[in-house]
Every structure is written in C-alpha cells, then in structure tokens.
XYZ file of C-alpha atoms in Angstrom:
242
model
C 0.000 0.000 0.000
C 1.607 3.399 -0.897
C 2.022 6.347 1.144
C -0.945 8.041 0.066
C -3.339 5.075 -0.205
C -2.383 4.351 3.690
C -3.475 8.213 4.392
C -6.521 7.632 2.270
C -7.007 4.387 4.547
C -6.507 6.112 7.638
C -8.816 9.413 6.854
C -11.751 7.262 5.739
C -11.407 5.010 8.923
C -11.817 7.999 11.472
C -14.538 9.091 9.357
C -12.324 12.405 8.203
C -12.840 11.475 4.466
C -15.047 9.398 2.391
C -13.031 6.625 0.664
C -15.937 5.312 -1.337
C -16.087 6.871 -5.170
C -19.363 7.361 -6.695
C -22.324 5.455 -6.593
C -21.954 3.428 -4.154
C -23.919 0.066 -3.984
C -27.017 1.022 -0.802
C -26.059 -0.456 2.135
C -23.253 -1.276 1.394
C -20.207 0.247 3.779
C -16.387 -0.146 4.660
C -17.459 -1.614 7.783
C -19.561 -4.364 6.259
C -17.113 -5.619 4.292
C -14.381 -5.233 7.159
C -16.957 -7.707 8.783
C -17.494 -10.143 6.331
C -13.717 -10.138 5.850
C -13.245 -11.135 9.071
C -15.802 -14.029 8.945
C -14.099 -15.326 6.224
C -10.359 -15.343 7.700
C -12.122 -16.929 10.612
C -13.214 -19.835 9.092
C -10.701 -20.284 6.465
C -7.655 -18.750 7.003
C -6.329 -15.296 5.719
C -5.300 -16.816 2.242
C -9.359 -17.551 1.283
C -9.775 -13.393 1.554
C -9.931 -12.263 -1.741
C -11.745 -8.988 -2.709
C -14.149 -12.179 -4.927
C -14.674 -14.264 -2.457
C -15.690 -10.724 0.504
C -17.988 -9.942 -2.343
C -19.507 -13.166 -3.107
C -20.354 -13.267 0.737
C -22.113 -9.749 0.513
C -23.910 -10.885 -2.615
C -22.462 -8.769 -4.792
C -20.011 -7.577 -7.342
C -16.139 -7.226 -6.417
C -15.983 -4.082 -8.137
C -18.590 -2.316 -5.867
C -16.023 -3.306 -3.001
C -13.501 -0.768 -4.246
C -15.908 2.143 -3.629
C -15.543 2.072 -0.330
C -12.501 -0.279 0.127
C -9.527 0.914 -2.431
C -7.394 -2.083 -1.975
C -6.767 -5.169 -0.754
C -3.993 -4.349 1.462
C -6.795 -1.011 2.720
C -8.860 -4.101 3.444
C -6.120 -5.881 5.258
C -5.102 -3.532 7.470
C -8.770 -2.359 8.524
C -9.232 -6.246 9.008
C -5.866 -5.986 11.919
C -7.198 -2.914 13.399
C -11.256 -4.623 13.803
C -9.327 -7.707 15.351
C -7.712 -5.729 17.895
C -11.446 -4.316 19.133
C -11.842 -2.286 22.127
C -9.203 -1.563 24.342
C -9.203 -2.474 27.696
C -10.707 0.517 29.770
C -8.163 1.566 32.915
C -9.148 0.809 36.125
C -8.879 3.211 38.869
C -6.776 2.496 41.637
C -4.532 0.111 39.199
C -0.799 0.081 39.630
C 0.765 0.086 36.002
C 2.067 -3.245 36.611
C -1.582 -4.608 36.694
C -2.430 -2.437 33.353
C 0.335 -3.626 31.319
C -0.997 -7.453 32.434
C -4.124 -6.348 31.495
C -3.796 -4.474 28.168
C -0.835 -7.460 27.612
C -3.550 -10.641 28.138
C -5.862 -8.697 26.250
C -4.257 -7.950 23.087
C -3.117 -11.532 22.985
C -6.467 -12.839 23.660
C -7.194 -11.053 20.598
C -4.689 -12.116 18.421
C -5.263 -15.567 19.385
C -9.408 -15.183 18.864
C -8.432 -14.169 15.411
C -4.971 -16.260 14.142
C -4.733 -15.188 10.891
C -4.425 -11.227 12.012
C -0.632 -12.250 13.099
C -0.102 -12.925 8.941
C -0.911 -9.107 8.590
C 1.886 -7.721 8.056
C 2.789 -4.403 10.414
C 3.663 -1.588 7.484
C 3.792 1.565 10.008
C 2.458 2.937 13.435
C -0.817 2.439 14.644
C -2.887 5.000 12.991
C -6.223 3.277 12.986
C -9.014 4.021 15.274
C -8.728 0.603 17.632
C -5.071 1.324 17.600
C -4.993 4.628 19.065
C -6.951 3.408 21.668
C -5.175 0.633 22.543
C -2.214 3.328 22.841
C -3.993 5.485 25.052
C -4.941 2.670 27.434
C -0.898 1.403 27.771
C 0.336 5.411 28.022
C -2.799 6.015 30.785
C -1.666 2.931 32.512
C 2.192 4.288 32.577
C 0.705 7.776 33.229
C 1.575 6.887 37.331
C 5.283 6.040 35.929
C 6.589 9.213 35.721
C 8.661 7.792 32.539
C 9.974 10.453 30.007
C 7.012 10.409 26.898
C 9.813 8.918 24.913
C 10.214 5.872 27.467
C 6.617 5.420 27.503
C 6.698 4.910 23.909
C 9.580 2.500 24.426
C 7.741 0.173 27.057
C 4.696 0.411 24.727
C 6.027 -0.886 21.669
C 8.361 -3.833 23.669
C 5.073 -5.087 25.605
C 3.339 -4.511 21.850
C 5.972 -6.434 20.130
C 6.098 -8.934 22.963
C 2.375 -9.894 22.844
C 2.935 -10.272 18.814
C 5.691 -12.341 18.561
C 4.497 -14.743 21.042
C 1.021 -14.709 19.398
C 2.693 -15.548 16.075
C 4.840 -18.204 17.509
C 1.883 -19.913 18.916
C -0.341 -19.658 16.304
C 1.877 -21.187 13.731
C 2.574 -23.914 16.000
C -1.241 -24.606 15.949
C -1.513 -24.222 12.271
C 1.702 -26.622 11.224
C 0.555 -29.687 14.234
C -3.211 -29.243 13.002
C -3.722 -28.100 17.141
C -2.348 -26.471 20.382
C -0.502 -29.937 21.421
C 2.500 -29.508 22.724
C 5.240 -30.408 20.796
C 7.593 -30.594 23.606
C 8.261 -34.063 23.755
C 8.665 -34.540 19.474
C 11.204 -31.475 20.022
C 12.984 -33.278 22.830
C 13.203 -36.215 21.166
C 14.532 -34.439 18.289
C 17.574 -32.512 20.030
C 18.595 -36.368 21.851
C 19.318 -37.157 18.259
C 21.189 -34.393 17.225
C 22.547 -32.534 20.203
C 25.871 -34.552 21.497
C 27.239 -33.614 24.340
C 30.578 -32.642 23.046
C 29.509 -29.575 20.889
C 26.154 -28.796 23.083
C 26.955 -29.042 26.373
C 24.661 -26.357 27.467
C 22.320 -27.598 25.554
C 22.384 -31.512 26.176
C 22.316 -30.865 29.889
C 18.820 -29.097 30.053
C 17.767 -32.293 27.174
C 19.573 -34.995 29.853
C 17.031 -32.982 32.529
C 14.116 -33.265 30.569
C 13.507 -29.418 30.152
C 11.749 -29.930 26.790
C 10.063 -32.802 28.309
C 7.889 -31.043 30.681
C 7.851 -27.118 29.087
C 5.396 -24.917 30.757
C 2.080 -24.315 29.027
C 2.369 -21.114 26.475
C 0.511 -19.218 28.525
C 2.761 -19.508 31.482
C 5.893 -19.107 28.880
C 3.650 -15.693 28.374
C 3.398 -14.694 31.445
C 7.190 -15.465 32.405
C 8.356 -13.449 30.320
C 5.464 -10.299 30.701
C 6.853 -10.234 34.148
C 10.671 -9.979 33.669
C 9.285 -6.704 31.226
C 7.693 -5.494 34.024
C 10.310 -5.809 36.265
C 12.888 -4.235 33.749
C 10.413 -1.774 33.665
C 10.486 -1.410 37.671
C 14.028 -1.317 37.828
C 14.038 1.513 35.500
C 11.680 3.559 38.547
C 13.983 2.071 41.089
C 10.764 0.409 42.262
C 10.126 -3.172 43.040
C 6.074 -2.175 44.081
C 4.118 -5.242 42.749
C-alpha cells in the first residue's frame, strides 16, 4: 500500500474522508465488508480473503467493493485494526504493573481469537481508530510512571511487540501440528538425536534434565516473560512495588 493510499485508509477510517467513489452500492459500507472479511479469515484462514470471495459473501459484485474499500492491502489492514477491538478501559486504583498485564492478556487474547491477524503484516504505526486506543490505554496505565514520553513509547512498543511475537509463535505452531498440542516431547526427542554432548553441552544438559520434556504451558511461557518486562520496567523507577 503506498504512502498516500495508507493516508486515504486512515482518513476514511476515522470518518475524516469518504473513501468510497461514486455510486456506491445502498447499504453497502467499509465496515460491512471489514466484517465479512473477518468471517471469512475466521473460518478459512487469511489466504481464502480475496476482494471475490468478501464480495460473493455480501452478494455482490467485487468491483462495488472498491468504492468504499480501495485495496486489498486497505482491506487488510482495517481487518488488523477490527481484530484488535476495544481496548481495555483503565481501572482506577490500578498500579501500572496490573495495566500492562491487562492491556498485555488482552491484546493476545485477541490475536489468538483471530490467528490469521498475526499474517498481517505491520507496514507503520498504529494509525487506525482501535489502535490509538489501545495506545492510550498502555500510556494512561504508565501515566503513574513518571517515565519520560519517549520511554513510555519504548515500554509500549516492547510489551506490543512482545504480545505479537508470542502470538505468532503460537499460532503457527497450531496451524503446522493441526492443534495447540504440545510439541515438547517430538522437540525433545529431536535434540537427543542431534545434540551430542561434546559440541552442546549447554544444551544436552537441560535435554539430559528433561527441560523440553515437561515445558510450561504457552501461557505460562507468556506470562514469564510479561513479568521480567515489568520488572525491567520497575528497575528503570527504582521500584520493586508489585
């Protein structure tokens, strides 16, 4: 998506432009089509959305799409920013610890709701409605922080990235086994075979304990390593309030 068809994008999500060109099919609307996007990716995977196939669901013609939708990647990145949804609201009274947890588990409650939304690619800053709001839930939770504006910015794009990455990771996982198994023990047996002892020793001594064996559930990996962010984050303040 160029520069300008991004800004086109953006405009017409906040409702600052109209992105639709004229005549326009009734009833018809950018968030229609969002939705039936959506439905699609849900039930087949990101690679069945096609501008064809959104407007075969809608009952109508592809080209009537572009009126209010110029592009496939316009569609894709309204699709990211509806699979986000509502940001968590801050609670009053929360320490910032418990807000990133919060907006953290939420955002990757999301991403997991919707797995294909980790195949979007990320092209730029948030920008998009959803997205601004998730920001301004992080930033009011680190309001209490006293962090520089550029350090809140920091924390909120490592806890952003964080959430992502493990998202991905587990949601390709599920899509190459066919399910959430764990594949723990298949990787274990794996590394017996090829990790010798002679040019892994780190490695062959948490196989010969049966680390791989017995790996924590992903959502305690999660949570392991949310909480050494926080507590970077803490040590930055000097603080080690919980």
């Amino acid at each position: 998506m160029t520069s300008n068809e991004a800004l086109t994008a953006i405009h017409a999500a906040w409702g600052v432009k109209e992105s639709r060109q004229r005549g326009p099919r009734p009833g018809l609307s950018a968030e229609r089509i969002v939705a039936a996007a959506c439905e699609l990716a849900d039930a087949e995977g990101l690679g069945a959305v096609s501008m064809s196939r959104v407007a075969a669901a809608l009952d109508t013609g592809a080209m009537s799409l572009y009126r209010h939708v110029p592009s496939k990647d316009h569609l894709l990145a309204l699709m990211f920013d509806a699979m986000a949804g509502q940001a968590p609201v801050p609670v009053d009274g929360e320490t910032w610890q418990d807000g990133i947890r919060r907006w953290a588990s939420a955002l990757r409650a999301s991403y997991l709701r919707h797995s294909w939304a980790a195949q979007i690619p990320i092209t730029g800053p948030p920008a998009l409605p959803n997205q601004v709001h998730w920001m301004e839930a992080m930033l009011r939770s680190l309001s209490e922080t006293g962090l520089p504006g550029t350090h809140k910015l920091g924390v909120l794009q490592l806890v952003a990235g964080y959430v992502h990455d493990d998202a991905t990771m587990n949601v390709t996982i599920a899509r190459r086994t066919g399910s959430g198994e764990d594949i723990g023990p298949h990787y274990a047996g794996l590394l017996r075979e090829l990790a010798d002892a002679q040019r892994f020793p780190a490695l062959r001594g948490l196989v010969d304990e049966g680390v791989f064996d017995r790996a924590d559930p992903p959502e305690e990996q999660f949570h392991f390593g949310l909480e050494r962010i926080i507590a970077g984050v803490g040590s930055l303040l000097g603080t080690t309030k919980p």
